[in-house]
PDB file of C-alpha atoms and ligand atoms in Angstrom:
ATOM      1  CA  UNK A   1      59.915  89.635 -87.879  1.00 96.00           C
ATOM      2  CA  UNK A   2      56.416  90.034 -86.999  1.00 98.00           C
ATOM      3  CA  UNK A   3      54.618  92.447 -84.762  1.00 98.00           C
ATOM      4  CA  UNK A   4      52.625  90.762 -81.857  1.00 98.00           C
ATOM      5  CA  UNK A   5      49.793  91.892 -79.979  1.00 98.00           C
ATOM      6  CA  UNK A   6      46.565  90.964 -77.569  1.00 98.00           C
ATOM      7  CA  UNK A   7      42.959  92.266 -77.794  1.00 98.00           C
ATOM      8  CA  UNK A   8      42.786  95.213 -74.660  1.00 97.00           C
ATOM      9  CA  UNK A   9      39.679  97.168 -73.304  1.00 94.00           C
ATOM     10  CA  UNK A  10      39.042 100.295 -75.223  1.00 93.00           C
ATOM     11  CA  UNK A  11      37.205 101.511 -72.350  1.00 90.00           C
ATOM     12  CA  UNK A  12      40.659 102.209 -70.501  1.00 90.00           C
ATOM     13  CA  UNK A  13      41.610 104.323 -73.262  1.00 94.00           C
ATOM     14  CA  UNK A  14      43.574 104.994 -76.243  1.00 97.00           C
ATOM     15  CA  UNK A  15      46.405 106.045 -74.603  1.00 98.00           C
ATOM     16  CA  UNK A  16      46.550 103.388 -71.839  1.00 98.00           C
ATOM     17  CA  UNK A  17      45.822 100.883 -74.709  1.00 98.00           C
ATOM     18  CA  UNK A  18      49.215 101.965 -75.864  1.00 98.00           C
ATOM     19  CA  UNK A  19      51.150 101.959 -72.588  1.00 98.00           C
ATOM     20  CA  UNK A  20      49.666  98.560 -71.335  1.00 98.00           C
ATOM     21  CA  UNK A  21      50.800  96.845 -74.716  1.00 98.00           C
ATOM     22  CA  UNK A  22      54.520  98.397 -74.275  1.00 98.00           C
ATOM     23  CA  UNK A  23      54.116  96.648 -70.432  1.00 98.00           C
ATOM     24  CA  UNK A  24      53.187  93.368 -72.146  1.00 98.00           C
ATOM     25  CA  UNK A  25      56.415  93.674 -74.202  1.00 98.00           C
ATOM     26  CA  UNK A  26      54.220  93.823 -77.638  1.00 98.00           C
ATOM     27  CA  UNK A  27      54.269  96.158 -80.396  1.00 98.00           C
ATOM     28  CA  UNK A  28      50.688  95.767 -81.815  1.00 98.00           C
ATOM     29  CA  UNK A  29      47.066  95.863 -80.467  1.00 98.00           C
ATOM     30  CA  UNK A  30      43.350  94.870 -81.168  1.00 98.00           C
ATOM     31  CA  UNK A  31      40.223  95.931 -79.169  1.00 97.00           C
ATOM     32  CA  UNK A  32      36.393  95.401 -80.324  1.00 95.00           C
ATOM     33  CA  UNK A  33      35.502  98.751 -81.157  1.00 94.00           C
ATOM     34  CA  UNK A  34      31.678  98.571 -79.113  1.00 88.00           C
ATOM     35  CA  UNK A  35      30.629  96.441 -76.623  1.00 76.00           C
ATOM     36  CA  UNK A  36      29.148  93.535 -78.036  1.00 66.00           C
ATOM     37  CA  UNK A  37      25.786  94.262 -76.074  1.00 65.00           C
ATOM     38  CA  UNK A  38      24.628  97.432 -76.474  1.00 59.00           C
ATOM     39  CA  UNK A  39      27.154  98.490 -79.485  1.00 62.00           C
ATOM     40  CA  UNK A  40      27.358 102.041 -78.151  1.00 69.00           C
ATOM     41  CA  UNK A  41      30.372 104.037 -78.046  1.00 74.00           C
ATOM     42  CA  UNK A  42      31.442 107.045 -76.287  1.00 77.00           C
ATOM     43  CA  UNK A  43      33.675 109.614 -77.684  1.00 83.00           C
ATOM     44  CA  UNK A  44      37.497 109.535 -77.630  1.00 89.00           C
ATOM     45  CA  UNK A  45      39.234 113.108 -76.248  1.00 92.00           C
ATOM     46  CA  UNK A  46      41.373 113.963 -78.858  1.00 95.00           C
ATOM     47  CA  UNK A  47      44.279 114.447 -75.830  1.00 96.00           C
ATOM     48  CA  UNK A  48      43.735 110.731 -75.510  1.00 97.00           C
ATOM     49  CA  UNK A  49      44.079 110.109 -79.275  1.00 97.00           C
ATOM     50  CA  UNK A  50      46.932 112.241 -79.414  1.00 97.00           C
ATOM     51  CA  UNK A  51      48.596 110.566 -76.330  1.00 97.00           C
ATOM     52  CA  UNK A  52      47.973 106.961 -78.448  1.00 98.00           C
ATOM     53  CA  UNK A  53      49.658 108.127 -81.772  1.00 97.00           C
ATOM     54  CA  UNK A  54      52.481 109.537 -79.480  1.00 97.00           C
ATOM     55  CA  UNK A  55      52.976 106.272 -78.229  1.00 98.00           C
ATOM     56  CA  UNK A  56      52.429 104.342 -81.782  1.00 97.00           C
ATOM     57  CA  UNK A  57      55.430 106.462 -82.521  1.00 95.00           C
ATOM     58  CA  UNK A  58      57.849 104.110 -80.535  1.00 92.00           C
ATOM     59  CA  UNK A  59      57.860 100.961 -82.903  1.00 93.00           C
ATOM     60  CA  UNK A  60      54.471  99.729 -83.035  1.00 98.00           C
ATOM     61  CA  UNK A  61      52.929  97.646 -86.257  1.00 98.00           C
ATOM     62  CA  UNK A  62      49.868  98.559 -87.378  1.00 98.00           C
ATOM     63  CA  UNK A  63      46.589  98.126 -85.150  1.00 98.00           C
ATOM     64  CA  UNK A  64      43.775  95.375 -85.705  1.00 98.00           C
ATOM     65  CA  UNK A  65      40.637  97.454 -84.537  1.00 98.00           C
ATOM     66  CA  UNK A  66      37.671  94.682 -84.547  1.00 97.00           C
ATOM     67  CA  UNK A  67      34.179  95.589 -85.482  1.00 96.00           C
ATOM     68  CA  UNK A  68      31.540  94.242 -83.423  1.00 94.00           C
ATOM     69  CA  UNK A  69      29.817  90.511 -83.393  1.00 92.00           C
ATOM     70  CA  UNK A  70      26.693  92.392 -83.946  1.00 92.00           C
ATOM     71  CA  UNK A  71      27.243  93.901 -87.024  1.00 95.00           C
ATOM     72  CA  UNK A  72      25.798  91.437 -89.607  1.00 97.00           C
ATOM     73  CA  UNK A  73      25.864  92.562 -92.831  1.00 97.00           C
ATOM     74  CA  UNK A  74      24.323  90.003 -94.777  1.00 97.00           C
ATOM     75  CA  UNK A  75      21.232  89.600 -92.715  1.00 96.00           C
ATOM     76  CA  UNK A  76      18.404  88.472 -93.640  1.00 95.00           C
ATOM     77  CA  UNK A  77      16.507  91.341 -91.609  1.00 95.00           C
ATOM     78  CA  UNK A  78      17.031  94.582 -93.580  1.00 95.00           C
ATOM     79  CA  UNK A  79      17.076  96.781 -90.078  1.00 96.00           C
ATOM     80  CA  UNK A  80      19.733  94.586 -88.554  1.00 96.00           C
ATOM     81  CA  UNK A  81      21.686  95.089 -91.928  1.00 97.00           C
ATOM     82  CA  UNK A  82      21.261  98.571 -91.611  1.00 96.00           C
ATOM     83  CA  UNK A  83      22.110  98.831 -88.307  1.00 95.00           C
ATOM     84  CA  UNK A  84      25.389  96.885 -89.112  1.00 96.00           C
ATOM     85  CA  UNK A  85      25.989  99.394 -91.842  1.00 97.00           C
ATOM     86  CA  UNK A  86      25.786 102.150 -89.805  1.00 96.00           C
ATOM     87  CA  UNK A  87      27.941 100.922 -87.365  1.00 95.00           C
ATOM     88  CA  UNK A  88      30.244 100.234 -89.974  1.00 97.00           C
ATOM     89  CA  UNK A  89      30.593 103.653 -91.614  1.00 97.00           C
ATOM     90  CA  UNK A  90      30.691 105.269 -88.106  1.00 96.00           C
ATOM     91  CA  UNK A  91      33.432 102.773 -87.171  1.00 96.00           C
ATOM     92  CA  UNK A  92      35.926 103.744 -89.907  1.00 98.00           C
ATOM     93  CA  UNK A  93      34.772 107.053 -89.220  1.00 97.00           C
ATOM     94  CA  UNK A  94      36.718 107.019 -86.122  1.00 95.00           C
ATOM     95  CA  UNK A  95      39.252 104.863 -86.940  1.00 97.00           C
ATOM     96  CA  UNK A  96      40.679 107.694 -89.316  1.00 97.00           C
ATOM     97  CA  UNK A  97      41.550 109.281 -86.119  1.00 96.00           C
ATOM     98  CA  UNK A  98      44.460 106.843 -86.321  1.00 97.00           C
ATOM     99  CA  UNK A  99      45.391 106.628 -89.576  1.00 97.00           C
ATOM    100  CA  UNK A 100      46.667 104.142 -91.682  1.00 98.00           C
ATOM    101  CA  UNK A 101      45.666 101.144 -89.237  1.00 98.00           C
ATOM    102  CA  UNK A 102      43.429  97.996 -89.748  1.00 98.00           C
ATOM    103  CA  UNK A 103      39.467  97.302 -89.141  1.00 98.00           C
ATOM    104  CA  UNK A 104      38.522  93.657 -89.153  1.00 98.00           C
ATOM    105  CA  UNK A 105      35.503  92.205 -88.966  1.00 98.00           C
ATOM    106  CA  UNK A 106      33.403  88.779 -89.700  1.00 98.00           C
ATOM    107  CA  UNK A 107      31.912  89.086 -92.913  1.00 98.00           C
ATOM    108  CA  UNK A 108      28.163  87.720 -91.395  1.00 97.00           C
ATOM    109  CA  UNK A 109      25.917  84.927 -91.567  1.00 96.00           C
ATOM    110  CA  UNK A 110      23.586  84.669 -94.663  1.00 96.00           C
ATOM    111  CA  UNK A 111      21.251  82.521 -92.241  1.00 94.00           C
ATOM    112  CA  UNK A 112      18.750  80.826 -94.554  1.00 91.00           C
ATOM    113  CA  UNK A 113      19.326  83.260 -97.839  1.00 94.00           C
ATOM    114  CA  UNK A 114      22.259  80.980 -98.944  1.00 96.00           C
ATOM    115  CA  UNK A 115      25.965  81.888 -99.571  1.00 96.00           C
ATOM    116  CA  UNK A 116      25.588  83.551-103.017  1.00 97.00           C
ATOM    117  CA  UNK A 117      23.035  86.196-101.698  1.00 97.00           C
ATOM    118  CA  UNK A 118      25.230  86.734 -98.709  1.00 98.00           C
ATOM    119  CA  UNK A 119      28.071  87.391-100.439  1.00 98.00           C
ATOM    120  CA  UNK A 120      26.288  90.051-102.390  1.00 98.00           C
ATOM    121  CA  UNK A 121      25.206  91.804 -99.590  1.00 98.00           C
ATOM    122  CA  UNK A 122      28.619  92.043 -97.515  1.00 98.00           C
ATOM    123  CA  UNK A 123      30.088  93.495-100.889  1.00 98.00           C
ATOM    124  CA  UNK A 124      26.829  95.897-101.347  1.00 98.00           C
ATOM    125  CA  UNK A 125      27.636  97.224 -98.221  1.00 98.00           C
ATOM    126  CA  UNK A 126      31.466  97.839 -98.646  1.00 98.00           C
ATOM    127  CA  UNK A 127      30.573  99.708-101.475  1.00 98.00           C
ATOM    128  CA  UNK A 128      28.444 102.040 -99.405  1.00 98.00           C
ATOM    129  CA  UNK A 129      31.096 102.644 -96.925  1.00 98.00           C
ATOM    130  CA  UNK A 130      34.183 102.258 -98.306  1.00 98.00           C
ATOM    131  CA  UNK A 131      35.919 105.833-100.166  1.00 98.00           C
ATOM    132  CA  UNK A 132      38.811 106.862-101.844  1.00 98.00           C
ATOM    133  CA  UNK A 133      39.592 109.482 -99.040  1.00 97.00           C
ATOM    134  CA  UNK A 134      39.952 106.589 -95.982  1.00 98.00           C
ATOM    135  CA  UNK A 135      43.377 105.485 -94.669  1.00 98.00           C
ATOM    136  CA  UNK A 136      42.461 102.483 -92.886  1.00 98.00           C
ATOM    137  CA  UNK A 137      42.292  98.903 -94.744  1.00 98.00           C
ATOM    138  CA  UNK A 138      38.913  96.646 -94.185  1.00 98.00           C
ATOM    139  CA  UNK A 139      39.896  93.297 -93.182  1.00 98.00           C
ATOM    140  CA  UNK A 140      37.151  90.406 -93.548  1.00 98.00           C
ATOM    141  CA  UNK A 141      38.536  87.618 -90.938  1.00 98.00           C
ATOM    142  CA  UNK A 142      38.678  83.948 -91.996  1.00 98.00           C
ATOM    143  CA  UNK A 143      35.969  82.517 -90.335  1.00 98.00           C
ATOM    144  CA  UNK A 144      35.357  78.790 -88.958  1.00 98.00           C
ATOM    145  CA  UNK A 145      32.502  78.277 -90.925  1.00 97.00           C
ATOM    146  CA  UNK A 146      29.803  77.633 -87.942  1.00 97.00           C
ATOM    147  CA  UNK A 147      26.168  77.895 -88.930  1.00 95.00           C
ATOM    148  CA  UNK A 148      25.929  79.669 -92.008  1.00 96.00           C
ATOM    149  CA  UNK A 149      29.532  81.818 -91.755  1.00 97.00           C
ATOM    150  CA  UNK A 150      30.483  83.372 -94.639  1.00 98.00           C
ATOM    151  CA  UNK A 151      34.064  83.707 -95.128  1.00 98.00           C
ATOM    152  CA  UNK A 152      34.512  79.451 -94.117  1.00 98.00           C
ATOM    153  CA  UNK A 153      36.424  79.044 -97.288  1.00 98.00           C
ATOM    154  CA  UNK A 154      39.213  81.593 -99.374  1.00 98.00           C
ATOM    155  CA  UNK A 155      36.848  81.589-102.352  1.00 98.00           C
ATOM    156  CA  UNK A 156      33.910  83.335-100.359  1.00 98.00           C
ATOM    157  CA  UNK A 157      36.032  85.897 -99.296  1.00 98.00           C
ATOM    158  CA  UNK A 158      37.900  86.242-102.998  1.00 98.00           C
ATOM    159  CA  UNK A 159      34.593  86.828-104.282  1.00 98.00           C
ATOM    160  CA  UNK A 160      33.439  89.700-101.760  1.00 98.00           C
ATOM    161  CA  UNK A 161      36.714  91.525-102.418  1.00 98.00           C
ATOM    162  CA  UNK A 162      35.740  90.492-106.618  1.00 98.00           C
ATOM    163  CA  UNK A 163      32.743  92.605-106.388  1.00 98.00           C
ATOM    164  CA  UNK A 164      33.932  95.110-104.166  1.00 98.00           C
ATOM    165  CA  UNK A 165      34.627  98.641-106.034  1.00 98.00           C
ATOM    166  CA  UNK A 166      37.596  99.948-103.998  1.00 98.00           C
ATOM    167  CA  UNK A 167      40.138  97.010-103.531  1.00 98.00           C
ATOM    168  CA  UNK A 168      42.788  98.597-102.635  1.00 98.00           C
ATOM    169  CA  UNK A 169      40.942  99.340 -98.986  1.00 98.00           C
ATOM    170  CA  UNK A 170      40.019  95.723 -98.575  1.00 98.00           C
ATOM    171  CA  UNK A 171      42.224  92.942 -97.193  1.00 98.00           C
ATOM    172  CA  UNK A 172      41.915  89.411 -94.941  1.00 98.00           C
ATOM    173  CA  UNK A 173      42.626  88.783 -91.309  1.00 99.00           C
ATOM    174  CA  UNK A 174      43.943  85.241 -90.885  1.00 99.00           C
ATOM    175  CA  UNK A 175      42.698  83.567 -87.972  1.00 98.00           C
ATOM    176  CA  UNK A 176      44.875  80.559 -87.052  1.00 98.00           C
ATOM    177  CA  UNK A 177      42.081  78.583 -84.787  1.00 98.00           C
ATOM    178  CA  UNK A 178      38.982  79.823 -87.684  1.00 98.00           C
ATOM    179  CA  UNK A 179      40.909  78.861 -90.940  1.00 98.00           C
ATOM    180  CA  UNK A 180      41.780  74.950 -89.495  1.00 98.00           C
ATOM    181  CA  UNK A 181      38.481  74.708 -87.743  1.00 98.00           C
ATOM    182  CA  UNK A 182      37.082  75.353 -91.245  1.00 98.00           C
ATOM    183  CA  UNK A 183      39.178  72.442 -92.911  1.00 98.00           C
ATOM    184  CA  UNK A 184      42.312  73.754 -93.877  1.00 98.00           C
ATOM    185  CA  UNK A 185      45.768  71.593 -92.617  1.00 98.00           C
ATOM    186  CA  UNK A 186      47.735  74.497 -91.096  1.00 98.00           C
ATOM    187  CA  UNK A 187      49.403  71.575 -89.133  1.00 98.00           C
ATOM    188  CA  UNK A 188      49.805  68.847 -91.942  1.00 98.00           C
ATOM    189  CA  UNK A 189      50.760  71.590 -94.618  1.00 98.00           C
ATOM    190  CA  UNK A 190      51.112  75.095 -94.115  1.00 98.00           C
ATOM    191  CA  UNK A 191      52.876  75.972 -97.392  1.00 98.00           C
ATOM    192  CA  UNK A 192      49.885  74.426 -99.319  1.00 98.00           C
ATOM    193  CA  UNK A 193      47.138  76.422 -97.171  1.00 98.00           C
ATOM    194  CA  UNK A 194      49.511  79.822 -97.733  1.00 98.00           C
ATOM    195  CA  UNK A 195      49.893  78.725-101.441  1.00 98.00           C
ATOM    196  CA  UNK A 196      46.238  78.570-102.179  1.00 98.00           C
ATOM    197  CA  UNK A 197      45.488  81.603-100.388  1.00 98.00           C
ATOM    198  CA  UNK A 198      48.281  83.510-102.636  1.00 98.00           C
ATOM    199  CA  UNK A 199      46.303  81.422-105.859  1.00 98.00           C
ATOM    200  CA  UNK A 200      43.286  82.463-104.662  1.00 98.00           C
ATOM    201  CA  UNK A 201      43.144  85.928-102.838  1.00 98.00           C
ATOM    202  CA  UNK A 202      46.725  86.651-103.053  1.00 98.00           C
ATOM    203  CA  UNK A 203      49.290  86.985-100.011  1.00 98.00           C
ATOM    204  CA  UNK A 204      49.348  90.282-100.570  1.00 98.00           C
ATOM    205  CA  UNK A 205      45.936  91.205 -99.065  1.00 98.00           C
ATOM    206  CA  UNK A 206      46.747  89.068 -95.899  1.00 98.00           C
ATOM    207  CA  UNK A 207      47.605  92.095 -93.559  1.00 98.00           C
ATOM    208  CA  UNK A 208      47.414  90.646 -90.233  1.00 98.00           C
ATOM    209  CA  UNK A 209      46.822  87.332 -88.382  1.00 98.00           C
ATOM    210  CA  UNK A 210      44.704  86.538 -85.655  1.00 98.00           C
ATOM    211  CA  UNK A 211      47.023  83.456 -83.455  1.00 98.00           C
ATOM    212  CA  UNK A 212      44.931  80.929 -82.023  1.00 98.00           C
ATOM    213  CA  UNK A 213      45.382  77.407 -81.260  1.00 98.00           C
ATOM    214  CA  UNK A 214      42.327  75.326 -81.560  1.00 98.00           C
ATOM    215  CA  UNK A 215      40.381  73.314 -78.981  1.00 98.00           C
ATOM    216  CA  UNK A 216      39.102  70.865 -81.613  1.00 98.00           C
ATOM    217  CA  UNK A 217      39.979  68.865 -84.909  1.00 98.00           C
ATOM    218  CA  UNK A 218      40.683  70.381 -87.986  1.00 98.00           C
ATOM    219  CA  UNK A 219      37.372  70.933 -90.127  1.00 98.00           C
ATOM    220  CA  UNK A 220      35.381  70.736 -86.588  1.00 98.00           C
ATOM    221  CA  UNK A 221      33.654  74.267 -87.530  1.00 98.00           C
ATOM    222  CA  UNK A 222      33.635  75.148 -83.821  1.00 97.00           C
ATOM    223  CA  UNK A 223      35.422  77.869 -83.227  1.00 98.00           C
ATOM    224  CA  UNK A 224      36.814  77.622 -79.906  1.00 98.00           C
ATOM    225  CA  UNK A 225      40.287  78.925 -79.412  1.00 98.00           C
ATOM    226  CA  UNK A 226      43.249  77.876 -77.550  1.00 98.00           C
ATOM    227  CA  UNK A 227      46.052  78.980 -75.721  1.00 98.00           C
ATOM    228  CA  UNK A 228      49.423  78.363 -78.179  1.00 98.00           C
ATOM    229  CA  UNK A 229      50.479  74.965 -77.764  1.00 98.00           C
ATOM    230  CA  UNK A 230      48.013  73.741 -75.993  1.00 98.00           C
ATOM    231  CA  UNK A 231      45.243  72.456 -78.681  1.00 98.00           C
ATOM    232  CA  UNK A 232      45.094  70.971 -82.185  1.00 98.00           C
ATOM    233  CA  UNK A 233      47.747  73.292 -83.985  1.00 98.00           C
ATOM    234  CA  UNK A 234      49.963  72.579 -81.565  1.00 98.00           C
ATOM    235  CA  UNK A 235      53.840  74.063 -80.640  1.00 98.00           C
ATOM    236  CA  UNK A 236      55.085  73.072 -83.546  1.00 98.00           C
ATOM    237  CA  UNK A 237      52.544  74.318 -85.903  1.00 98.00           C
ATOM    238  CA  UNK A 238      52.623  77.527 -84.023  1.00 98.00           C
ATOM    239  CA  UNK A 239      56.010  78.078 -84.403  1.00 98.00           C
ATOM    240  CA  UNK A 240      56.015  77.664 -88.307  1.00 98.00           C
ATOM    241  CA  UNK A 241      53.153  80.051 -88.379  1.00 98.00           C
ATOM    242  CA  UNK A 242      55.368  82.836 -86.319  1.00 98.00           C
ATOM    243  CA  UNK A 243      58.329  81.545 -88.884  1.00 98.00           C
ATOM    244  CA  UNK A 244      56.843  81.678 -92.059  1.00 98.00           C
ATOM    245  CA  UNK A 245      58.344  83.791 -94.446  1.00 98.00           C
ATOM    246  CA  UNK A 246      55.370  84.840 -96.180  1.00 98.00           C
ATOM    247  CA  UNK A 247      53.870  85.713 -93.102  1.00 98.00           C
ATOM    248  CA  UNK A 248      56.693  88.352 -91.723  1.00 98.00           C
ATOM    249  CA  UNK A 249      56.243  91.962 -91.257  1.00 98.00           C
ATOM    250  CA  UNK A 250      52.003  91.600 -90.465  1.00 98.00           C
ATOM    251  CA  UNK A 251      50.627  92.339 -86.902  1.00 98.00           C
ATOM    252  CA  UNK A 252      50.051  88.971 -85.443  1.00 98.00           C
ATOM    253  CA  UNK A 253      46.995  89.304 -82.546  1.00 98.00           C
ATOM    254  CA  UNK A 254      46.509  86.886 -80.093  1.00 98.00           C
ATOM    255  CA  UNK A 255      43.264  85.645 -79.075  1.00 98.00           C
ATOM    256  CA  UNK A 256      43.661  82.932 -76.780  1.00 98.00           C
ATOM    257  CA  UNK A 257      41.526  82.679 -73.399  1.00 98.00           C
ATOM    258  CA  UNK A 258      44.197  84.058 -71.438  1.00 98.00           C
ATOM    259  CA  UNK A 259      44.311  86.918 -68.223  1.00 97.00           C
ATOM    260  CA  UNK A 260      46.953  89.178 -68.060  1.00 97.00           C
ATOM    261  CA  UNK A 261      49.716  87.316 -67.166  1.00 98.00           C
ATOM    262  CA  UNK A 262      49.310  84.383 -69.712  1.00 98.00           C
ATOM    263  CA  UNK A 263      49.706  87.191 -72.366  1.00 98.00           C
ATOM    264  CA  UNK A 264      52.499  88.725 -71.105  1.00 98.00           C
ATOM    265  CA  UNK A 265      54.108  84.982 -70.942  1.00 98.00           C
ATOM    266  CA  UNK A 266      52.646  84.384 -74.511  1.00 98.00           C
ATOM    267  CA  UNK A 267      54.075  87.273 -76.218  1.00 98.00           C
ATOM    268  CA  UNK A 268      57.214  86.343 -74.804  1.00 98.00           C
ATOM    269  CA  UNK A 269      57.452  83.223 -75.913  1.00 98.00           C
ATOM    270  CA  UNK A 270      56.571  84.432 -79.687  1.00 98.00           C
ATOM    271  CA  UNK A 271      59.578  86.369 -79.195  1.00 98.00           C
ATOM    272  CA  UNK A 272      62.012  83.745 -78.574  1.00 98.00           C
ATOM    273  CA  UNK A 273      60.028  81.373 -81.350  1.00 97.00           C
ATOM    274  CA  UNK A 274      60.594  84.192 -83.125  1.00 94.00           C
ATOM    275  CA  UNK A 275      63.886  84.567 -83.207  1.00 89.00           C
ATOM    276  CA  UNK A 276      65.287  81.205 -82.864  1.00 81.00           C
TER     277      UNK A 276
HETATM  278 FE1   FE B 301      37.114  87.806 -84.956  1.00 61.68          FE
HETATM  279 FE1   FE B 302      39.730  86.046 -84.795  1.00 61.68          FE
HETATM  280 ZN1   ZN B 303      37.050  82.834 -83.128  1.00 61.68          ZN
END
């Protein structure tokens, strides 16, 4: 089995995070931790905290927290960079009010520095933030490789976690939609694309899945998702994803453009793909 999920609005509330997701008939959750604009957040009650783990309590996978679009680590500007740092530390600072969940994030654009110098700085800055004492696992998201995205190919991201001191806190987000956009044949050959992950990161840092369909052609570097079924990936393709057996047991997140009621249908029908 997997766990399945939707992206909610934090600013409803921990608690009501939790008891909107049970509604949907999921057992798993994301939700950008600030508002991409300002990148300000307000502090969580710790009744409201409490009320979440409560809920978390009643068969739920692990959560997909999502950093903000912001946060660029590998900027070429050194205050954005810091500002991304800081956001970063204060972001797992709070997410060990939950413990043991997931923070993912997109490892940031090396704009015109190129992708060696990039990937140096994303590490550099784990290393600042990441410590022994922290529950929660980093996740750097497979990214579609538009502009100058790091994280377009495994390798990239093999080599952030290679220079990255703590390992054992760092792990991958698979997005569906970003990993095909960026060339990879989910729909021609998912066992090769999950074999050279294993060769190259390893399955075992895969913790969770983002599940998107794709708008476009595979290597289109886009990034424009989907509903399930309805793009490039296709039903099919989908399904096998949901099926795979190297896949089971992760929180699977969807974000397709979707309102409330094509989630609730959605989840549903990864149930029943699921299970058949
Ligand atoms: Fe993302
Ligand atoms: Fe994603
Ligand atoms: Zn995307």
């Amino acid at each position: 089995m997997i766990y399945i999920g939707c992206h909610l609005s934090v600013s409803d509330g921990y608690g009501e995070m939790g008891r909107t997701m049970q509604r949907y008939g999921g057992d798993t959750f994301a939700w950008f931790t600030r508002n991409p604009r300002g990148g300000k957040t307000k502090e969580i009650p710790q009744d409201d905290i409490n009320d979440l783990r409560q809920i978390l309590k009643e068969g739920f996978g692990p959560l997909v927290a999502h950093g903000s679009y912001t946060m660029n680590l590998c900027s070429a500007n050194s205050q954005t960079r810091e500002n991304g740092l800081d956001m970063l530390r204060k972001d797992l600072q709070r997410m060990e009010q939950l413990p043991g969940n997931y923070y993912n994030f997109h490892p940031g654009s090396h704009v015109e520095q190129g992708e060696e110098a990039g990937i140096e700085l994303i590490a550099d800055a784990l290393n600042q933030v990441l410590n022994l004492q922290m529950t929660t696992t980093v996740l750097l998201e497979t990214m579609a490789g538009k502009g100058s995205e790091i994280g377009k190919n495994f390798e990239q991201l093999r080599e952030i976690i290679d220079r990255t001191k703590l390992k054992d806190k760092v792990g991958v987000c698979f997005d569906t939609c970003h990993t095909w956009d960026a060339g990879y044949d989910l729909a021609g050959d998912l066992d090769g694309v999950l074999t050279e992950f294993d060769r190259i990161i390893g399955l075992n840092r895969l913790k969770a899945v983002h599940l998107n369909d794709s708008k476009n052609g595979r290597g289109s570097h886009k990034d424009r998702h989907e509903k399930l079924g309805q793009g490039c990936l296709g039903e099919e393709t989908i399904r096998n994803i949901i099926r795979h057996p190297a896949l089971q047991g992760r929180p699977f997140i969807l974000e397709t453009p979707n309102d409330e009621d094509g989630y609730i249908r959605e989840i549903r029908t990864v149930h029943t793909w699921m299970k058949e």
